[in-house]
Amino acid sequence: MIGGLALSFGAPLVLFGLLALPVIWWLLKLTPPRPQTETFPPLRILQEILKSEETPSKSPWWLTLLRLLLAALIIFALAAPTLNPRESQLSGDGPLTLLVDNGWASGSDWDARRAAAEGLIREAGDAGRLISLAFTAEGPSDDATPVEAATALERLAAAAPHPIPTDRAAAAERMATALAGNSAGSLVFLADGLDSAETASAARTLAALAPSQAIVYAPGIEGLVGLTGADNSTEALVVTAVRPAGGTEARTFALRAVDAQGREIGRAPLEFAAGAAAAEARFAIPVELRNDIARLEVDGASDAGGVRLVDDSFRRRRVALVSGESADVAQPLLSPLYYITRALEPYADLVRPDSADLAEAIPSLLERRPSVVVLADIGVLPETAEIALQKFVEDGGYLVRFAGPRLAATTGEDPLVPVRLRTGERQLGGAMSWAEPQKIAPLAPESPFAGIKVPEDVTVTRQILAEPSVDLADKTWASLVDGTPLVTAESLGAGTIVLFHVTAEATWSNLPISGAFVDMLRRIVTLSRASANTTDGRTAADSLPPYRILDGQGRLVGPGADVQPLQLVADGPQPVTLQNPPGLYGTEDGYIAHNLLPAGTELKPLPPLDLGAPVQTLGYGGEDAVDLTPWLFAAALVLFALDALALLWLNGAFSRIGTTLAKRRSAALPVIALVAAVALAASIDPGRAQTAETGAPASIDLPFDVEKAIEATETTHLAYVETGDAATDDISRAGLSGLSQYIAAKTALEPGDPIGVDIAADELAFYPIIYWPIDPAAPMPDQAAVSRIDAYMKQGGTVLFDVADDTLAGLSGGGVSAGQRRLRDILADLDIPPLEPVPSDHVLTKAFYIMGDFPGRHTGSELWVESLVRDADGASRPARGGDGVSSIMITANDLASAWAVDAQGLFLFPTDSSDPSQREYAYRAGVNIVMYVLTGNYKADQVHVPALLERLGQ
């Protein structure tokens, strides 16, 4: 013991090497002294050369201590020291009988359990004892025959926790069979801390083996939580959970609801009161988000018990709507389905029949597996439809019917209504009438509608009546203040039939236009299943293939070869076994959740066990042993590096290196100054450079490619957006190249070759205009790229959008094509002003040529620019944008194809018209656009020439 810490050595004889430390100290005394350095004069150096022979001087004391410590660390490392070594636990002789729990409760501390088992196996192996190893969550193939320690370690390394309950009795029987009546020797039970129904039987079997020593390892189970249920009610998702009984302290855990991609949807506290073994957590999140939940889990838990999978029963419900009316479209507010649709549309997928023939429509709707079928005022059903609906309800579906003239006029027995109905209806002013409209009575606490608040102004003026019966009150979900039923229901098989005794529209009652009607319908949809038949039409003899299963740490993984299909049973959930572990069974299109812990599960701590020998109870604490060998070698390596640095310092290497660096630094100063000056000059932004008076330095950041920037600014270049489509980019390049040649031939401007730009990465400020061909097949630019374009336009740049092979009628109304839709998507994220076709007095019409329109390869589209702002006198002027130039232009005349030429100067594409003047006017349109972008509104200022001349004449 050293300072309360245990220390052991795996090779203690190596410590005799410490006796060599005095010899090492003597050898270190022979270290020569540091050489003396003289810079000048030469005569002094010659005198030093002629010195007589000297004996080496002793090394500095700190260097000697450093080297002695280095040698000691190496010796200690070779001795294999271990801090807090594991104490010997086994006694006696005979085999080591090791029973290991690897059920679902072992996932959180499996590493500690395996480390404890490994230490026991190694200790038994060192003593020459055999090991009988058995796991409590394995099948009959788990062989407990005593083996050598090396084989037992291999089996232990291959073992893993399973997400199933333990079967300790079966494991103990396998162990007793393997020992064949021999003594168990040392019996060690590595438990998970929980009791089970087979624990007592397993203890009796193990005690019969007459062990000479009994040890039970039991972990702390205070943090163990199991999720036993999840109820997706109308108000909230309620999750029930249990913890081991006997907990006296209040504890709070965090529950997470995640979707199929692992994204967190919600989080709720799970609070256990002091002494309570059960608790609930409520996720008060919208129904739409609850439909996306795929699993519920305890935050930080690493076992299958802390995970609850959800299946299609949590998904958005599908509701089939069938109406007896035929004028739904002509008069929607009078349609029985109008208010139902408005109430359920945000919360359910609504489907309608494709045919008015109910014999075909209803079976066709049921093939789409709805959760609820709504019949609005349908009296007589065809036989085929009635049979199909009856089977639908018996399989678990909800049938909701609304009254109306048709249902009130039926005279025969109807098996698809919850109560027997009287012929005719009760209405205000009729034979069976009220003196005044009736209000709705408060909803009973036992009603499925409990908690729904009905407004005071909701009244009923007409209804169909139910024949009095003994069980009428039990079938009533809502009633009027006079006691007559308003909503009745009855179970049929696994499903339910619900009847509203009023119409689904506001002719018999104003209930459909109240919020209570919406809440009632949503409550019914919530009570229904995600599909009327959760087994997808299968019977108890059918089975579902495994889709995803939970592993021992509560993670969804692919099923292994030993996982069998899940047999469906009619009397309850299938038990969790090794062949049917918890998980999802079915296919990607539909599956059911097979969860570990059913409702009503109780977790009990492991009681004291009688194993036929005095039981020693231990915890998993041997895993804190630390092997110091690698740490000592690492420390020795650090000291070796310090020793090498010390030698360099004593020999003057550092001073020589410093002198060399100083000389090189002085020689490099002019070069560094020149490079810094060039970089500073290239990085100065004239628009942002600070004046000398402010004293603020200019920015020296270079957020662009310097070489490309130099190329772009040496001369004027027309730019185009690289769309990613090679053909489109080639047309843009050829078109702008042809336009640049035409501009050079007709004007004083000589543009350079066109440059393609990546709007997401390249600097755009170097180009006065950017041509952007809109291709609906090209990828949509991301938000960052569109933001860069927006900044470019705000800073004075112009973007010419060309929706090739399209028209721009959609900008002023009419149909919308795919290209226009893509253009609208792009413009939706741009801060642009109102647009208009180029007016006749716009600067663009006289920037270089006098033009009335701007054709390209096509002539059917106008050129759109920023709207002009007219002054008080009605004079027009270009819209102000940057330097007075419109920041956006839009056309659909395919300008680039009209301008495009090949290397020989030949045109690549024909124009719509055979008249060669169309291409000439297309080039002139391009010249006017470029000149307008480069020169701004200088031509517009010519309107002031008469006033200027008059002033000069004065």
mmCIF file of N, CA and C in Angstrom, residues 12 82 103 144 203 210 257 314 364 429 487 508 588 661 679 729 734 764 950:
data_model
loop_
_atom_site.group_PDB
_atom_site.id
_atom_site.type_symbol
_atom_site.label_atom_id
_atom_site.label_comp_id
_atom_site.label_asym_id
_atom_site.label_seq_id
_atom_site.Cartn_x
_atom_site.Cartn_y
_atom_site.Cartn_z
ATOM 1 N N PRO A 12 8.478 -8.626 -10.485
ATOM 2 C CA PRO A 12 9.201 -7.950 -9.389
ATOM 3 C C PRO A 12 10.708 -8.128 -9.446
ATOM 4 N N THR A 82 1.070 -2.427 -11.357
ATOM 5 C CA THR A 82 -0.375 -2.255 -11.472
ATOM 6 C C THR A 82 -0.885 -1.527 -10.243
ATOM 7 N N GLY A 103 -29.152 -10.432 -19.818
ATOM 8 C CA GLY A 103 -30.459 -10.010 -20.306
ATOM 9 C C GLY A 103 -30.511 -8.510 -20.543
ATOM 10 N N ALA A 144 -22.299 -25.307 -21.017
ATOM 11 C CA ALA A 144 -21.614 -24.948 -19.773
ATOM 12 C C ALA A 144 -20.553 -25.966 -19.377
ATOM 13 N N ALA A 203 -31.715 -20.895 -7.938
ATOM 14 C CA ALA A 203 -30.913 -20.967 -6.712
ATOM 15 C C ALA A 203 -30.941 -22.381 -6.127
ATOM 16 N N ALA A 210 -23.560 -28.231 -4.419
ATOM 17 C CA ALA A 210 -22.690 -28.233 -3.234
ATOM 18 C C ALA A 210 -21.410 -27.456 -3.455
ATOM 19 N N ALA A 257 -38.472 11.915 -27.368
ATOM 20 C CA ALA A 257 -39.246 11.370 -28.476
ATOM 21 C C ALA A 257 -38.507 11.724 -29.757
ATOM 22 N N PHE A 314 -49.448 4.952 -34.231
ATOM 23 C CA PHE A 314 -49.160 6.334 -33.866
ATOM 24 C C PHE A 314 -49.179 7.257 -35.077
ATOM 25 N N SER A 364 -63.885 -0.223 -52.492
ATOM 26 C CA SER A 364 -62.653 0.381 -53.003
ATOM 27 C C SER A 364 -61.982 1.250 -51.942
ATOM 28 N N GLY A 429 -91.346 22.214 -33.556
ATOM 29 C CA GLY A 429 -92.632 22.497 -34.164
ATOM 30 C C GLY A 429 -93.345 21.282 -34.683
ATOM 31 N N VAL A 487 -75.199 11.599 -29.320
ATOM 32 C CA VAL A 487 -74.180 10.728 -29.931
ATOM 33 C C VAL A 487 -74.232 9.399 -29.209
ATOM 34 N N TRP A 508 -79.745 20.973 -39.006
ATOM 35 C CA TRP A 508 -80.444 20.431 -37.835
ATOM 36 C C TRP A 508 -79.888 20.976 -36.524
ATOM 37 N N GLU A 588 -41.143 -2.316 -44.653
ATOM 38 C CA GLU A 588 -41.039 -0.858 -44.642
ATOM 39 C C GLU A 588 -42.391 -0.196 -44.876
ATOM 40 N N LEU A 661 19.515 31.993 -37.696
ATOM 41 C CA LEU A 661 18.176 32.520 -37.980
ATOM 42 C C LEU A 661 18.172 34.034 -38.058
ATOM 43 N N ALA A 679 0.588 42.476 -51.372
ATOM 44 C CA ALA A 679 -0.662 41.913 -50.849
ATOM 45 C C ALA A 679 -1.584 42.996 -50.319
ATOM 46 N N ASP A 729 -24.049 25.754 -70.679
ATOM 47 C CA ASP A 729 -22.882 26.612 -70.442
ATOM 48 C C ASP A 729 -22.138 26.891 -71.744
ATOM 49 N N ALA A 734 -20.499 30.683 -75.935
ATOM 50 C CA ALA A 734 -20.441 31.041 -77.355
ATOM 51 C C ALA A 734 -21.251 32.307 -77.636
ATOM 52 N N LEU A 764 -18.228 38.095 -57.513
ATOM 53 C CA LEU A 764 -19.052 38.594 -58.615
ATOM 54 C C LEU A 764 -18.852 40.067 -58.900
ATOM 55 N N GLU A 950 -29.069 76.996 -72.525
ATOM 56 C CA GLU A 950 -29.648 78.304 -72.214
ATOM 57 C C GLU A 950 -28.894 78.974 -71.077
#
